[in-house]
PDB file of C-alpha atoms in Angstrom:
ATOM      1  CA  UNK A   1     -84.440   8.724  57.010  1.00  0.00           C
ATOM      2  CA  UNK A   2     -80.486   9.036  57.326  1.00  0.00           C
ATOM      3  CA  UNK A   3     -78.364   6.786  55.299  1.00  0.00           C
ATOM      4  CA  UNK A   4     -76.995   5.375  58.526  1.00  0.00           C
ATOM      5  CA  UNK A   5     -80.220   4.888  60.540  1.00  0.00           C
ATOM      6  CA  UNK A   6     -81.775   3.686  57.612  1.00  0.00           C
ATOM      7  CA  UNK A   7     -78.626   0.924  57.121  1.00  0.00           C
ATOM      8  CA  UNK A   8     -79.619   0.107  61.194  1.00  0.00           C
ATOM      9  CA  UNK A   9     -82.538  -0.536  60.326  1.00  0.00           C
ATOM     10  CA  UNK A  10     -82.389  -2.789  56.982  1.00  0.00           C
ATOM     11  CA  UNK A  11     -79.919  -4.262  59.214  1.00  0.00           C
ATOM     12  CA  UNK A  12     -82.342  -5.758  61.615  1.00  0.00           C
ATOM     13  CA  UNK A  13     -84.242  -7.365  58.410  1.00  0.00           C
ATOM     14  CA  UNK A  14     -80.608  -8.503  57.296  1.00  0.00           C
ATOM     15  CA  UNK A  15     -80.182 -10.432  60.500  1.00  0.00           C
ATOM     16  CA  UNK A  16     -83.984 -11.672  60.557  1.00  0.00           C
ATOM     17  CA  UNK A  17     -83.840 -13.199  56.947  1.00  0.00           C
ATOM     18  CA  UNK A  18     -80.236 -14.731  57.692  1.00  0.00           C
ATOM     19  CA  UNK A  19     -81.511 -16.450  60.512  1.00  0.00           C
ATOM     20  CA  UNK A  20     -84.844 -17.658  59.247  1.00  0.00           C
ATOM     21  CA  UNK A  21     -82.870 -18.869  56.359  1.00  0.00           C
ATOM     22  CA  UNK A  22     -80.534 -20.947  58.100  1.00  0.00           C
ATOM     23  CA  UNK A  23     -83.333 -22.115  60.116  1.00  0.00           C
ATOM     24  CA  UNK A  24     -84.936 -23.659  57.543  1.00  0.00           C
ATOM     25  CA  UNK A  25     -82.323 -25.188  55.526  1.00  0.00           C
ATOM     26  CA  UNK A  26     -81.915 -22.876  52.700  1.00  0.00           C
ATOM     27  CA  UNK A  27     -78.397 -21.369  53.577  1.00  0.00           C
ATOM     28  CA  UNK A  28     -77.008 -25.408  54.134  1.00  0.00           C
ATOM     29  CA  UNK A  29     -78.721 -25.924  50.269  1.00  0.00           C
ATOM     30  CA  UNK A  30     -76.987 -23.521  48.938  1.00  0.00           C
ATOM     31  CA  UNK A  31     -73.734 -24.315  50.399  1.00  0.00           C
ATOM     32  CA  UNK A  32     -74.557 -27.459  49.412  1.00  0.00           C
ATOM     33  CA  UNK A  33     -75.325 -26.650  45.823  1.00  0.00           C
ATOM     34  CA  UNK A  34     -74.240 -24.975  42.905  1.00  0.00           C
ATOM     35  CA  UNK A  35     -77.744 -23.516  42.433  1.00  0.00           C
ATOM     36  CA  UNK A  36     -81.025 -23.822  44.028  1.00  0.00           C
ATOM     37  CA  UNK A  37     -84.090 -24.118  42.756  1.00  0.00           C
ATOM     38  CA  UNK A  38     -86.850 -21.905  44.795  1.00  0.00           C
ATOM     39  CA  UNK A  39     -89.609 -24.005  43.974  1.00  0.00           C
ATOM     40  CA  UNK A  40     -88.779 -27.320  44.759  1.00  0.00           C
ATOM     41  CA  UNK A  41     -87.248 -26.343  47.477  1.00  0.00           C
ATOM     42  CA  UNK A  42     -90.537 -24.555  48.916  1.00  0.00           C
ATOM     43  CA  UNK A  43     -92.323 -28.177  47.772  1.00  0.00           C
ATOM     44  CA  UNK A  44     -89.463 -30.350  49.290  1.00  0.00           C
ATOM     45  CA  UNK A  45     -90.211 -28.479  52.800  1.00  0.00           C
ATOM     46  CA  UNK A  46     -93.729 -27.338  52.645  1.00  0.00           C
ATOM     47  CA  UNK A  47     -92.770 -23.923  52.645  1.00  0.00           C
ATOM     48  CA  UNK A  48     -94.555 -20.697  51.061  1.00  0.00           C
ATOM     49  CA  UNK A  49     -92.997 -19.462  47.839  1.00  0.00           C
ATOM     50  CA  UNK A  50     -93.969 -16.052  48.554  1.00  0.00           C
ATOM     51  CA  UNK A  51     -92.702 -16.057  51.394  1.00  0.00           C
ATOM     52  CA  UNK A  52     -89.418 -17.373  50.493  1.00  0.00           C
ATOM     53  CA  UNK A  53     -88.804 -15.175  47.307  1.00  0.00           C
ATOM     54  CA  UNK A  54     -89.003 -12.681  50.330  1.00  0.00           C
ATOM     55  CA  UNK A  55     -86.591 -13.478  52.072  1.00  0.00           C
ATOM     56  CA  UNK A  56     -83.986 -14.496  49.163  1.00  0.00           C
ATOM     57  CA  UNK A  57     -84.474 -10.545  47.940  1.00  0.00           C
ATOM     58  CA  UNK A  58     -83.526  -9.754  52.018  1.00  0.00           C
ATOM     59  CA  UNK A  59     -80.501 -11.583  51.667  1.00  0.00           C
ATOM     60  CA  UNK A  60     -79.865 -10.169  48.108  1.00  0.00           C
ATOM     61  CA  UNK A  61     -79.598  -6.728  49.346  1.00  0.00           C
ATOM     62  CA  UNK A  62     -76.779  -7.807  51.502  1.00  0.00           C
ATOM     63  CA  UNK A  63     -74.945  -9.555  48.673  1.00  0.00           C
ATOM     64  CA  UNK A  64     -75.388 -12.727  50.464  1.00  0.00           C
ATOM     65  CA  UNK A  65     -77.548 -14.093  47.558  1.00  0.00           C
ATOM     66  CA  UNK A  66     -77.863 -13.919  43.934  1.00  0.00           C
ATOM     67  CA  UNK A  67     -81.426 -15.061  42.091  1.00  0.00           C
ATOM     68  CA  UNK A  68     -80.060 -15.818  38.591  1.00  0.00           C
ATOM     69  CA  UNK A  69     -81.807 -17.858  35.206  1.00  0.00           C
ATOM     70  CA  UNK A  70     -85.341 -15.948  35.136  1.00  0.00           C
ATOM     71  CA  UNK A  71     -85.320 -15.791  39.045  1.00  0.00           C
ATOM     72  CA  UNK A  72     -85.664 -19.278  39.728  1.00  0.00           C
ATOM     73  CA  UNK A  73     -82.578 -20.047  41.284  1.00  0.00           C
ATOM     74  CA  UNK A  74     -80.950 -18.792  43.787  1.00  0.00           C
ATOM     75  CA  UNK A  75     -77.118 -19.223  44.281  1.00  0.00           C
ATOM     76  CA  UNK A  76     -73.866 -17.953  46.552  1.00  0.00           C
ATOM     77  CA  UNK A  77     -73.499 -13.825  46.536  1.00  0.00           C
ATOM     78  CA  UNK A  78     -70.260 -12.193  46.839  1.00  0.00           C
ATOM     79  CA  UNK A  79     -70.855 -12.362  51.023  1.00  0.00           C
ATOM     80  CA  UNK A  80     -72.380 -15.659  51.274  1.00  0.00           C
ATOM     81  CA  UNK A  81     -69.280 -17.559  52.612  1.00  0.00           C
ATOM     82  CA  UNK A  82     -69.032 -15.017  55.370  1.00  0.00           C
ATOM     83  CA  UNK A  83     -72.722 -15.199  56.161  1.00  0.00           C
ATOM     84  CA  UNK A  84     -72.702 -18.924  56.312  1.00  0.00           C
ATOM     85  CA  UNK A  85     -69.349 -19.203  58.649  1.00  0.00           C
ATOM     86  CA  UNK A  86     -71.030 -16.918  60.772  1.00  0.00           C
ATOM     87  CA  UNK A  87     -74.977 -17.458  60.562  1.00  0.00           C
ATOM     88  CA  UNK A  88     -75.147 -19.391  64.235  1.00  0.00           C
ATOM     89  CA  UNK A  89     -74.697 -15.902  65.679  1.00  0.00           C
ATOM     90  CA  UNK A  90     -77.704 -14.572  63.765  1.00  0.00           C
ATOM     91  CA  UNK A  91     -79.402 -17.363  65.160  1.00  0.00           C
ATOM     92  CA  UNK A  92     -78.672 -16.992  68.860  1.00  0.00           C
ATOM     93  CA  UNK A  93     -78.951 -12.902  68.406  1.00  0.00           C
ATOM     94  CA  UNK A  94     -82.929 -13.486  66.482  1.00  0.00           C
ATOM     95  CA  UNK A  95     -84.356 -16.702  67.483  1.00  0.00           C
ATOM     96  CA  UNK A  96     -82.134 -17.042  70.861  1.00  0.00           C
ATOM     97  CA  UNK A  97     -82.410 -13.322  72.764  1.00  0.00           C
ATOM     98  CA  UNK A  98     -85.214 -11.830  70.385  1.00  0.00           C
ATOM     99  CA  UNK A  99     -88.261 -11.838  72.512  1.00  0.00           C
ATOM    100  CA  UNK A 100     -85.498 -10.180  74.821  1.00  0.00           C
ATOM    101  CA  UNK A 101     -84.552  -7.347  73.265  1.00  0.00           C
ATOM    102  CA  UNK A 102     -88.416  -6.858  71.965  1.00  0.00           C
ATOM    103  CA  UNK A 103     -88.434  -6.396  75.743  1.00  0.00           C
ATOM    104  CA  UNK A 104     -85.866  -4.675  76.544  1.00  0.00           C
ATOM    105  CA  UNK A 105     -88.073  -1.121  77.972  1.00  0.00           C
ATOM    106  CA  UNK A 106     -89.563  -3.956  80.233  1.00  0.00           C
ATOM    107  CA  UNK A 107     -86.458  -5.468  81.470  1.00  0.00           C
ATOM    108  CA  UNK A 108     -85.145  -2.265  82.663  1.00  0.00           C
ATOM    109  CA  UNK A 109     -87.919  -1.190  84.850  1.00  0.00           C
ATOM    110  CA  UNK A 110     -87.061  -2.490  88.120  1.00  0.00           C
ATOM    111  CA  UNK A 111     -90.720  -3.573  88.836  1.00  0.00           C
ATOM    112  CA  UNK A 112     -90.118  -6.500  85.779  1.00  0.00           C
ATOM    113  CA  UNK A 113     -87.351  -7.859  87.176  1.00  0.00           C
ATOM    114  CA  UNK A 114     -87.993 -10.371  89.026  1.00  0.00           C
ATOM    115  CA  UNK A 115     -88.071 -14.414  88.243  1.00  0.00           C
ATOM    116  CA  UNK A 116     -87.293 -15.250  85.082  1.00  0.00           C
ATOM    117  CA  UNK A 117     -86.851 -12.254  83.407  1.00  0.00           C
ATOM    118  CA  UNK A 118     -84.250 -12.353  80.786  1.00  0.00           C
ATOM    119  CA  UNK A 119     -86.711 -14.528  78.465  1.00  0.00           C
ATOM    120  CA  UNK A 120     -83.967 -16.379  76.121  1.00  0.00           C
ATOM    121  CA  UNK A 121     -84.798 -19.351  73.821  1.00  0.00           C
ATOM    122  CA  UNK A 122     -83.016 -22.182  74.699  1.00  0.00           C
ATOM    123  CA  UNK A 123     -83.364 -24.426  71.702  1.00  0.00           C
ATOM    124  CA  UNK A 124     -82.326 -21.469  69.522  1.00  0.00           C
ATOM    125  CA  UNK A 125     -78.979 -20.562  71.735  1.00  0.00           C
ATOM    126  CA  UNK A 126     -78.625 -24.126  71.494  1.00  0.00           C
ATOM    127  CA  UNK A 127     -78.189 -24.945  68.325  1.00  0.00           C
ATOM    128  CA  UNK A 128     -75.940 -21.008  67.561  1.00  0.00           C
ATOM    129  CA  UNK A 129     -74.243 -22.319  70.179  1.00  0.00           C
ATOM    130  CA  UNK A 130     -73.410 -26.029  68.120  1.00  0.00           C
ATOM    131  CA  UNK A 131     -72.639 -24.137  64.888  1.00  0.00           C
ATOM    132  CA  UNK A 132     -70.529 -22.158  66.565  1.00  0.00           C
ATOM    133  CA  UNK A 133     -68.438 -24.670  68.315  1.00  0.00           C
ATOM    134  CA  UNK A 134     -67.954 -26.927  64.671  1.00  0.00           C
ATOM    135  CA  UNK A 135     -67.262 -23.556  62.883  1.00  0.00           C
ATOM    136  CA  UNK A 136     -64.744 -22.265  65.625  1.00  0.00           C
ATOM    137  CA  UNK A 137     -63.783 -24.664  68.495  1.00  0.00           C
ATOM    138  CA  UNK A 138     -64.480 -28.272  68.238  1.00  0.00           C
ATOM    139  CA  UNK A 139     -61.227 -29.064  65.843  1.00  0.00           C
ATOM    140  CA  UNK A 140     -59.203 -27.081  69.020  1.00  0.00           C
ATOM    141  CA  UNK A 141     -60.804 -29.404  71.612  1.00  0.00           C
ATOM    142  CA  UNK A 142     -60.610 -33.080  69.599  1.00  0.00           C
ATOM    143  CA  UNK A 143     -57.035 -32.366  68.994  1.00  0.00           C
ATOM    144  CA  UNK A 144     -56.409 -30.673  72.924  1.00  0.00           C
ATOM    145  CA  UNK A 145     -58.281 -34.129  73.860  1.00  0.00           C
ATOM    146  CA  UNK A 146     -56.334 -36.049  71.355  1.00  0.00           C
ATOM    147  CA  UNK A 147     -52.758 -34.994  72.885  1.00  0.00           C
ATOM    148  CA  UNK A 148     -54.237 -35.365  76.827  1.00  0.00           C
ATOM    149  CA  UNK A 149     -55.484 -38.831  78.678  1.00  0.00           C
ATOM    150  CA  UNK A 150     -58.745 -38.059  80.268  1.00  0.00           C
ATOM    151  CA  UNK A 151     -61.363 -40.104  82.485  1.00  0.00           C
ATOM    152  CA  UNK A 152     -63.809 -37.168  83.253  1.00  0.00           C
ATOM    153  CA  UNK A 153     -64.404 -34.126  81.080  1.00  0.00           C
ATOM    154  CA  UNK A 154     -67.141 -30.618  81.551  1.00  0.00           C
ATOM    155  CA  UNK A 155     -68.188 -28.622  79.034  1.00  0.00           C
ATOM    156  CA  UNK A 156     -69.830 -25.957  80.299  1.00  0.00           C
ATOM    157  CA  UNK A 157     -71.726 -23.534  77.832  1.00  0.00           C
ATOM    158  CA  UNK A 158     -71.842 -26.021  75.174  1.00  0.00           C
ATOM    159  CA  UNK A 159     -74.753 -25.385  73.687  1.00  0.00           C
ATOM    160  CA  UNK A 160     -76.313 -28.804  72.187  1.00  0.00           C
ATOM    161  CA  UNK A 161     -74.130 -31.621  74.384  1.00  0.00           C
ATOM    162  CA  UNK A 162     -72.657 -32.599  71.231  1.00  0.00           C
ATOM    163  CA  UNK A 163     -69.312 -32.861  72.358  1.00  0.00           C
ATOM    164  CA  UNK A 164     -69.859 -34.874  74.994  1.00  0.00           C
ATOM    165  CA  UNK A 165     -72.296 -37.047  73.122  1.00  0.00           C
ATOM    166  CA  UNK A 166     -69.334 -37.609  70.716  1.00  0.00           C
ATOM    167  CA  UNK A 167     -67.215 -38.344  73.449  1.00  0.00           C
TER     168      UNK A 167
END
């Protein structure tokens, strides 16, 4: 396989094992932490260790994660605070439009497209959608709120509600 189509490709496991790793915690722990430790973390959350040491080497080969003392730790990579700023978008891309663009020879036929279609996850877009608005544009709306009176306020798109919840 071609260097390039062969980096496509790794990067489709790239963005599979950030997103399962936010999704379960581990990239918060590790921001979290100096070091993790892989096997009490697996215990703390039930998870397979197999499984897990998996997904750490995914995110190794992207320099998002080192494994250091004998392997049973895993702490920040050289990438990690750029993965972690930006992991909501892995998120809504995997868990939020995957089973959509598994589909995508489907959704093109014009004999699929009708109803619901476009099969997105809502919970997943939801909660991209609230780690992208803390990462990127809640501080810009508090202090837009903060220098306006208001009585009534929409936020359309907003993923999770948590704005207006805070509100």
């Amino acid at each position: 396989m071609d260097n390039e189509i062969a980096g496509l490709f790794n990067s489709t496991i790239g963005a599979a094992g950030l997103a399962a790793t936010y999704e379960i915690g581990l990239l918060d722990e590790i921001q979290n932490n100096e070091r993790v430790g892989i096997q009490e973390f697996c215990e703390k959350r039930a998870l397979h260790q197999g499984s897990i040491h998996a997904l750490i080497h995914i995110l190794q080969c992207f320099d998002i994660v080192e494994r250091n003392h004998g392997g049973d730790y895993v702490e920040k990579g050289t990438l990690f605070g750029e993965a972690f700023k930006n992991k909501g978008y892995f998120l809504w891309l995997v868990g939020g439009y995957g089973n959509m663009l598994q589909n995508l020879s489907r959704i093109v036929m014009d004999d699929n497209r009708t109803g619901d279609f476009v099969n997105r996850d809502p919970k997943y877009i939801a909660l991209a959608s609230k780690d992208y608005g803390f990462q990127f544009v809640d501080s810009h709306v508090s202090e837009m709120l903060d220098e306006m009176p208001f009585k009534v306020v929409a936020d359309l798109g907003c993923g999770s509600a948590g704005r207006l919840i805070k509100l």
